[in-house]
CSV table of C-alpha atoms in Angstrom, one decimal:
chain,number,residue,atom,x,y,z
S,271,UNK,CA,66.9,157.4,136.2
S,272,UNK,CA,69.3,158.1,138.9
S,273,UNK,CA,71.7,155.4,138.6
S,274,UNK,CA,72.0,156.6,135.1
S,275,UNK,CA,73.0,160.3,136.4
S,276,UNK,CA,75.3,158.6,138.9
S,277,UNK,CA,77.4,156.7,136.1
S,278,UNK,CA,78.1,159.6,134.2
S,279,UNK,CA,78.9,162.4,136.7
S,280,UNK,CA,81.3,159.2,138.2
S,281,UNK,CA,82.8,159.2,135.0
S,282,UNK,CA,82.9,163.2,134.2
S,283,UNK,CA,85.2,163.3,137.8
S,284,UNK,CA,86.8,160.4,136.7
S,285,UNK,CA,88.7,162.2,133.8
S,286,UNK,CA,89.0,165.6,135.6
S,287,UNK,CA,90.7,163.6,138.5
S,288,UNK,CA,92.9,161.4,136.0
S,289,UNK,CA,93.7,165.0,134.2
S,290,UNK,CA,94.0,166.8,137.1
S,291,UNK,CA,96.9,165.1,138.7
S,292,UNK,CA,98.7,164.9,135.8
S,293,UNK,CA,98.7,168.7,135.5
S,294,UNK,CA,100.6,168.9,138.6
S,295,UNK,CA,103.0,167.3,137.5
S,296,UNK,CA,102.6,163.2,137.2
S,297,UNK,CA,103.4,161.9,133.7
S,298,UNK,CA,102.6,164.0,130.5
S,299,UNK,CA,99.1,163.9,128.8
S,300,UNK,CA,99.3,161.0,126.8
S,301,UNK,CA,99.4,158.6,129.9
S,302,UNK,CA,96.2,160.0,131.2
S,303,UNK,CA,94.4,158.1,128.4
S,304,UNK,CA,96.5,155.1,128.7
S,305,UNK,CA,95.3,155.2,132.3
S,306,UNK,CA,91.6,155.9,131.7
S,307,UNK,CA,91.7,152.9,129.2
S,308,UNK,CA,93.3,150.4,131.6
S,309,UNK,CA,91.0,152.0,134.3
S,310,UNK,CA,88.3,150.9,132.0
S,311,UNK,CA,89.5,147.2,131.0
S,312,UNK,CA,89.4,146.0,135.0
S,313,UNK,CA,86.5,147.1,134.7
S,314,UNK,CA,85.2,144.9,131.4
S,315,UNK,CA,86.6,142.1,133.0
S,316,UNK,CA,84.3,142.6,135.8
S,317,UNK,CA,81.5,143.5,133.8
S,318,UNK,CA,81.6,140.7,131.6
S,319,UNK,CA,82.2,137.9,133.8
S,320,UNK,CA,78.8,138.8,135.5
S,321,UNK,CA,76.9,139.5,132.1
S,322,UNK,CA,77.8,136.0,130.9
S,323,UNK,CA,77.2,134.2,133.7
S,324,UNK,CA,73.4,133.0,132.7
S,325,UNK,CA,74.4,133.3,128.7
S,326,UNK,CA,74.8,130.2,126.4
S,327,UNK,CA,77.8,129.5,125.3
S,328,UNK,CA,79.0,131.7,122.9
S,329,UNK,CA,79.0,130.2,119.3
S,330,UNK,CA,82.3,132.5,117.3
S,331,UNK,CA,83.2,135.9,117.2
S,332,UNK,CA,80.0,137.6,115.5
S,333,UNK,CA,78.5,135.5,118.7
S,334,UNK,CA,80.5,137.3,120.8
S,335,UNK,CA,80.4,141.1,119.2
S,336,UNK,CA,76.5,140.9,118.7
S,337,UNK,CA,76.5,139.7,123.0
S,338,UNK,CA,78.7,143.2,123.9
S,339,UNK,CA,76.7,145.3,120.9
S,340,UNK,CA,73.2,144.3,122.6
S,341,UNK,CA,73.2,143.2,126.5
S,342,UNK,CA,76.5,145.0,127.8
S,343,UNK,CA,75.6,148.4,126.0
S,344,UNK,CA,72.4,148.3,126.9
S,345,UNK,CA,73.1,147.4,130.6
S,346,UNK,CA,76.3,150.0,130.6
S,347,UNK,CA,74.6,152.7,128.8
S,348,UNK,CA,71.1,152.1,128.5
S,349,UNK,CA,70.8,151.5,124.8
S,350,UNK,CA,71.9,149.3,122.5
S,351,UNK,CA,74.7,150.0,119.4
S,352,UNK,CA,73.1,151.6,116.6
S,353,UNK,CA,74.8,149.8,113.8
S,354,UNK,CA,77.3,147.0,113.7
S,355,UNK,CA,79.7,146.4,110.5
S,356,UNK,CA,82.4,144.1,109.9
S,357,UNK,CA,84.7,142.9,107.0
S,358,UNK,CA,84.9,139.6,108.4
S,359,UNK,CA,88.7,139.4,108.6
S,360,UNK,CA,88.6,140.7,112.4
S,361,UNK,CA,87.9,144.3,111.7
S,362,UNK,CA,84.5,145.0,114.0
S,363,UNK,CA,83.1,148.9,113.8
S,364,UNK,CA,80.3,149.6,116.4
S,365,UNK,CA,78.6,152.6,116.0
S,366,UNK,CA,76.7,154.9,118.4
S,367,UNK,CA,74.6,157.7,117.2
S,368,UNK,CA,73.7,159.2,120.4
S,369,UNK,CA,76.9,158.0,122.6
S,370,UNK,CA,75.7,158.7,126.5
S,371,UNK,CA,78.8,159.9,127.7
S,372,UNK,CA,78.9,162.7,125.4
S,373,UNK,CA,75.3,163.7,125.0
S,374,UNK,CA,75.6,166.2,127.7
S,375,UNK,CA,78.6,168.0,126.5
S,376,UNK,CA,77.3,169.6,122.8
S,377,UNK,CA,76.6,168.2,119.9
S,378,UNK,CA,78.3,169.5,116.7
S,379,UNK,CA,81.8,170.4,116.5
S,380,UNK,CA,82.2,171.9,119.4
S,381,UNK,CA,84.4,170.8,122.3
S,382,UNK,CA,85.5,168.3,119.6
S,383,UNK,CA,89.1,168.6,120.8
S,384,UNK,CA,87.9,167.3,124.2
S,385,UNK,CA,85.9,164.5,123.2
S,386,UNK,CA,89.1,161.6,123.2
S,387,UNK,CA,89.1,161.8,127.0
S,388,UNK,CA,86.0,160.8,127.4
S,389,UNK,CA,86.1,158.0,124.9
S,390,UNK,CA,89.0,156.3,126.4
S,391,UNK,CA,87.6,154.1,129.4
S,392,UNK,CA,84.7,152.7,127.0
S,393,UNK,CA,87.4,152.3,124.8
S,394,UNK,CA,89.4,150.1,127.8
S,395,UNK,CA,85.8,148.1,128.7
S,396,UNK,CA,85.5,146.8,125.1
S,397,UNK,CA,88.7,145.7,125.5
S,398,UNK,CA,88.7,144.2,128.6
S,399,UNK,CA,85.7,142.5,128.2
S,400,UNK,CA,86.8,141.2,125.0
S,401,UNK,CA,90.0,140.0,126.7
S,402,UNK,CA,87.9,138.3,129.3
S,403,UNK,CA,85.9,136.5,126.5
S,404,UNK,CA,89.4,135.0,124.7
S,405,UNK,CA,89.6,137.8,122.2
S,406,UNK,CA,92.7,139.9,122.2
S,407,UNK,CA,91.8,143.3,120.4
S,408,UNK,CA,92.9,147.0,120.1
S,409,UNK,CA,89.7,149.5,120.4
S,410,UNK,CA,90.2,152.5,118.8
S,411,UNK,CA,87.2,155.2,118.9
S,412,UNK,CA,86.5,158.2,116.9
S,413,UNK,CA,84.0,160.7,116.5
S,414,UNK,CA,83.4,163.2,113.5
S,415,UNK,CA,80.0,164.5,115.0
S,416,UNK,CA,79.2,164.7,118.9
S,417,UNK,CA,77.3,162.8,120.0
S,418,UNK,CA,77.8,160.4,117.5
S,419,UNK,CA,80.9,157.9,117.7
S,420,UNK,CA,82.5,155.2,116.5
S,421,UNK,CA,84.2,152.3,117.8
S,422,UNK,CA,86.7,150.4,115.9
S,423,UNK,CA,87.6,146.8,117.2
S,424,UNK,CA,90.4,145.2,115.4
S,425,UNK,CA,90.8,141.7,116.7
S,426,UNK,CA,94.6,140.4,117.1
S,427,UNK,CA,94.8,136.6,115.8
S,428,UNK,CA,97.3,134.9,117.8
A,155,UNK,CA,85.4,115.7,147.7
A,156,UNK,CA,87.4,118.4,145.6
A,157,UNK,CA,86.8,121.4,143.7
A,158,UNK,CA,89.7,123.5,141.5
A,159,UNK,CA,89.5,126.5,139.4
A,160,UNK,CA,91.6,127.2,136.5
A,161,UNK,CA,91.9,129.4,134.0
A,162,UNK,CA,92.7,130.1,130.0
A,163,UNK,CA,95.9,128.6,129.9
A,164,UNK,CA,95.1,125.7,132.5
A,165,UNK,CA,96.7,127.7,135.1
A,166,UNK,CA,95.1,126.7,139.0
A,167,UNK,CA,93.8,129.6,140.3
A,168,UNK,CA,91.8,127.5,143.5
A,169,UNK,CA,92.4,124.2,144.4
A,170,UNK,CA,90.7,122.9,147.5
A,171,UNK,CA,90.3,119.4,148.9
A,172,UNK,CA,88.3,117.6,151.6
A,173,UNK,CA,89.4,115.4,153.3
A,174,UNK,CA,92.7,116.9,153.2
A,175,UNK,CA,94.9,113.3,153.2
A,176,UNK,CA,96.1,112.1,149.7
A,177,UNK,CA,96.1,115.7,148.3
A,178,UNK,CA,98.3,115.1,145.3
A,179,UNK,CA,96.9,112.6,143.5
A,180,UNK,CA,93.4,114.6,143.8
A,181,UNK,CA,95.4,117.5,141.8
A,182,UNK,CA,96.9,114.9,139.3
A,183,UNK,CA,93.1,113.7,138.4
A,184,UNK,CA,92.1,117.0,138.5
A,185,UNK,CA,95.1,118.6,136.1
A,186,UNK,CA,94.3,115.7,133.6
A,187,UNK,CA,90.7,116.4,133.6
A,188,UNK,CA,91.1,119.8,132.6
A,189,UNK,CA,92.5,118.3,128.9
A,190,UNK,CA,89.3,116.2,128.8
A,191,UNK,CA,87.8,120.0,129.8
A,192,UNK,CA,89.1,121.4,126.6
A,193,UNK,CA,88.9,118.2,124.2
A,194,UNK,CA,85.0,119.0,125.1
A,195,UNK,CA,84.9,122.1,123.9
A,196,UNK,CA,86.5,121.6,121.0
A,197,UNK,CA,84.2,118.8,119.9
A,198,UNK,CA,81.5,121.4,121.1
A,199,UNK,CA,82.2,123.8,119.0
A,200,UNK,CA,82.2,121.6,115.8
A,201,UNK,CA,78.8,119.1,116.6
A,202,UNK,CA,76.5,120.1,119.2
A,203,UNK,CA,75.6,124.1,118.4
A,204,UNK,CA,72.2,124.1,120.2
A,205,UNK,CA,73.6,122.1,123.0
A,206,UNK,CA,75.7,125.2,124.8
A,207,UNK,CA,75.4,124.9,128.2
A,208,UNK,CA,77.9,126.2,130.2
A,209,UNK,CA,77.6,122.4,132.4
A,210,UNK,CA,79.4,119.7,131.0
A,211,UNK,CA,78.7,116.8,132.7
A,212,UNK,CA,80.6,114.0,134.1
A,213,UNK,CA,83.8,114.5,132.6
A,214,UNK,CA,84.8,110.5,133.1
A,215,UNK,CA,84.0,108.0,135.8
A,216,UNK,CA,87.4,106.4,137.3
A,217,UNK,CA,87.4,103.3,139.7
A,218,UNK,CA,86.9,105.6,142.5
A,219,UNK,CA,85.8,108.9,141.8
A,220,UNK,CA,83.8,110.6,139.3
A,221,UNK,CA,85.0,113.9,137.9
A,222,UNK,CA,82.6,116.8,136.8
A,223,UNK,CA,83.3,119.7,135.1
A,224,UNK,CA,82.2,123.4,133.8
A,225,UNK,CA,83.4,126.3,131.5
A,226,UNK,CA,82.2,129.7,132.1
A,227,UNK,CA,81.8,131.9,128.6
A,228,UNK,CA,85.2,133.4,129.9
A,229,UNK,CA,86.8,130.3,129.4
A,230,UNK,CA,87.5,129.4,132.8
A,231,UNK,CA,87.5,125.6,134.3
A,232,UNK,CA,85.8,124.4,137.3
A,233,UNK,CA,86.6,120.9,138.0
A,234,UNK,CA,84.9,118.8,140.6
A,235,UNK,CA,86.1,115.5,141.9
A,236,UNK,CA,83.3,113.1,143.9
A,237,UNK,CA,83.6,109.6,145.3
A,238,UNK,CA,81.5,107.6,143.5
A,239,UNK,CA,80.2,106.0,146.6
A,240,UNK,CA,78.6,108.7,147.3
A,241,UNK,CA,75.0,108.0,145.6
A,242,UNK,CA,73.5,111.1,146.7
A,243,UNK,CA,75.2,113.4,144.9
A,244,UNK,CA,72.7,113.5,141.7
A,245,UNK,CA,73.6,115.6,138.4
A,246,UNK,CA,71.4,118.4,139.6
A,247,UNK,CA,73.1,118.4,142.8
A,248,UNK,CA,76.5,118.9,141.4
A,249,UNK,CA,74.7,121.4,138.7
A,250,UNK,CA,73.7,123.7,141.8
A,251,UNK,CA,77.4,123.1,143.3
A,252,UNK,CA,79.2,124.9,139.9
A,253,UNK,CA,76.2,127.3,139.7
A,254,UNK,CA,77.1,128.2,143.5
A,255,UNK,CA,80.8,128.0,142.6
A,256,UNK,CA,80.3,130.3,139.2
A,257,UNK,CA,78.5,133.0,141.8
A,258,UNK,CA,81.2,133.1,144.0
A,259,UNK,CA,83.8,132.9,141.1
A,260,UNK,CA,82.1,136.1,139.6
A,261,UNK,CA,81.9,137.8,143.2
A,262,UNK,CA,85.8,137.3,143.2
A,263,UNK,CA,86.3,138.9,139.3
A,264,UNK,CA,84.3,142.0,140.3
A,265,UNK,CA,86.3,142.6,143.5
A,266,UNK,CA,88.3,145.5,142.8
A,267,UNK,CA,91.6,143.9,145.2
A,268,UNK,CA,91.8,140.6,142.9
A,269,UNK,CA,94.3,140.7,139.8
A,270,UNK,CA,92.8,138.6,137.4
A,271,UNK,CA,95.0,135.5,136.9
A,272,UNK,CA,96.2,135.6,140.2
A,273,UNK,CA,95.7,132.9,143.1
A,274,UNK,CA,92.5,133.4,144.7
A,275,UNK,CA,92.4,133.2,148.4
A,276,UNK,CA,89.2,133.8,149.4
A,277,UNK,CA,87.3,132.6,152.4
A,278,UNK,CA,83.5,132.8,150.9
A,279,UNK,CA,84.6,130.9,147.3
A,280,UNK,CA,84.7,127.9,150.2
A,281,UNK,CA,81.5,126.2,149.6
C-alpha cells in the first residue's frame, strides 16, 4: 500500500515543482505541460523496456495496445484500463473510470480546470512507451467527469 | 568472441570484441548480420505466430564463426559472434549470454544519465 502513496504524492510535487518555477519566471504555462509530458516519456521508455523483457514477441498493434492497457497500467497504477476502443485506422481510446492520479482530488466538476496538469506525464509514458515499442503516436487525454478520463492515442504511420 | 548492440535503425550502440586483434572484420560480420536480424523478423511476423521468442538462433554459420542473434520487443539487436571451434558453447549457453546481455541492456535504459540512442559506455554491460 505504501509504494502506491509514494507514487502519487511523487507525482502531486512533481507538477507543483514543474508549476512552481515557472511562476517565477521560467517559460510561460504552456511549457510546463510540454515538460511534464517529456518528463513522462523517459520515463515509458524506461518502463517499458523492463515490462517487456520476459513478454513474447508482440504480434501487431492491438498486440501492443492490449500489452500497455493490461500489464503496464496495472503495474503503474494498480488497475487495469477499463475499456479499450479503436476504429482500426490508428485511432486507440483507453479509458479509465477511476484514474489514480485524480481520485484523491474530487470527483465531479470540481477542480476541473486543474485536472490537465496532472494528465500530462501519463500522457508522455504512453507515448514513450509506445515510442519505445516502434509506434510513433500523439496522446491526447481528456476528462469530462473526475475521476474518470480518457486517453486518446492516435498512432502516426510513417 | 564478440557481442554488439544496435538499435531501430541498425545504429551500434555497443560493440565489444575479445580478443581485440582483427577488430574490423568482426564489425563487418556483425553489421551484415543485423540485415539477416531483420529479414528474420519479417518472415516472423508473416509464418511462425506461435513461435515468438525474443531468441533467434544461429543467425548463419560462416567458415569460421557462428553468429547468433536476438530482438528485444523494443526492437533492438543483439548480435553475438562465436568461433565455431569452440564446441562448448551450446544453444542454451548462448540463450543465458543474451538473457544476461538483455538484463544489463535494460539496467542501462532505466538509468536516468543514458539518452536513449546514444553510445553506451558502460562498464557492467561487459559480460
Amino acid at each position: 500500500m505504501a509504494d502506491e502513496a509514494l507514487f502519487l504524492l511523487l507525482h502531486n510535487e512533481l507538477v507543483s515543482c514543474v508549476y512552481k518555477s515557472a511562476e517565477q519566471g521560467e517559460g510561460e504555462n504552456g511549457r510546463c505541460v510540454t515538460k511534464l509530458e517529456s518528463m513522462g516519456f523517459r520515463v515509458g521508455q524506461g518502463l517499458i523496456e523492463r515490462f517487456t523483457k520476459d513478454a513474447a514477441r508482440f504480434k501487431d498493434e492491438l498486440d501492443i495496445m492490449k500489452f500497455v492497457c493490461k500489464d503496464f497500467w496495472t503495474s503503474v497504477f494498480k488497475k487495469q484500463i477499463d475499456n479499450l476502443r479503436t476504429n482500426h485506422q490508428g485511432i486507440y481510446v483507453l479509458q479509465d473510470n477511476k484514474f489514480r492520479l485524480i481520485t484523491q482530488m474530487s470527483a465531479g466538476k470540481q477542480y476541473l480546470d486543474q485536472a490537465p496538469k496532472y494528465l500530462a506525464f501519463t500522457c508522455g509514458l504512453i507515448r514513450g512507451g509506445l515510442s519505445n515499442l516502434g509506434i510513433k503516436s500523439i496522446v491526447t487525454a481528456e476528462v469530462s467527469t473526475m475521476p474518470a478520463c480518457k486517453f486518446q492515442v492516435m498512432i502516426q504511420k510513417q | 568472441y564478440l557481442q554488439c548492440v544496435s538499435d531501430l535503425a541498425n545504429y551500434p550502440l555497443y560493440i565489444r570484441s575479445i580478443p581485440t586483434e582483427n577488430q574490423l572484420k568482426f564489425h563487418y560480420t556483425v553489421h551484415t548480420s543485423l540485415d539477416v536480424v531483420d529479414e528474420k523478423i519479417a518472415a516472423m511476423g508473416k509464418a511462425l505466430v506461435d513461435q515468438r521468442e525474443l531468441y533467434l538462433g544461429l543467425l548463419y554459420p560462416t567458415e569460421d564463426y557462428k553468429v547468433y542473434g536476438y530482438v528485444t520487443n523494443s526492437k533492438v539487436k543483439f548480435v553475438m559472434v562465436v568461433d565455431s571451434s569452440n564446441t562448448a558453447l551450446r544453444d542454451n549457453e548462448i540463450r543465458s549470454m543474451f538473457r544476461k546481455l538483455h538484463n544489463s541492456y535494460t539496467d542501462v535504459m532505466c538509468n536516468p544519465f543514458y539518452n536513449p540512442g546514444d553510445t553506451i559506455q558502460s562498464r557492467p554491460l561487459c559480460v
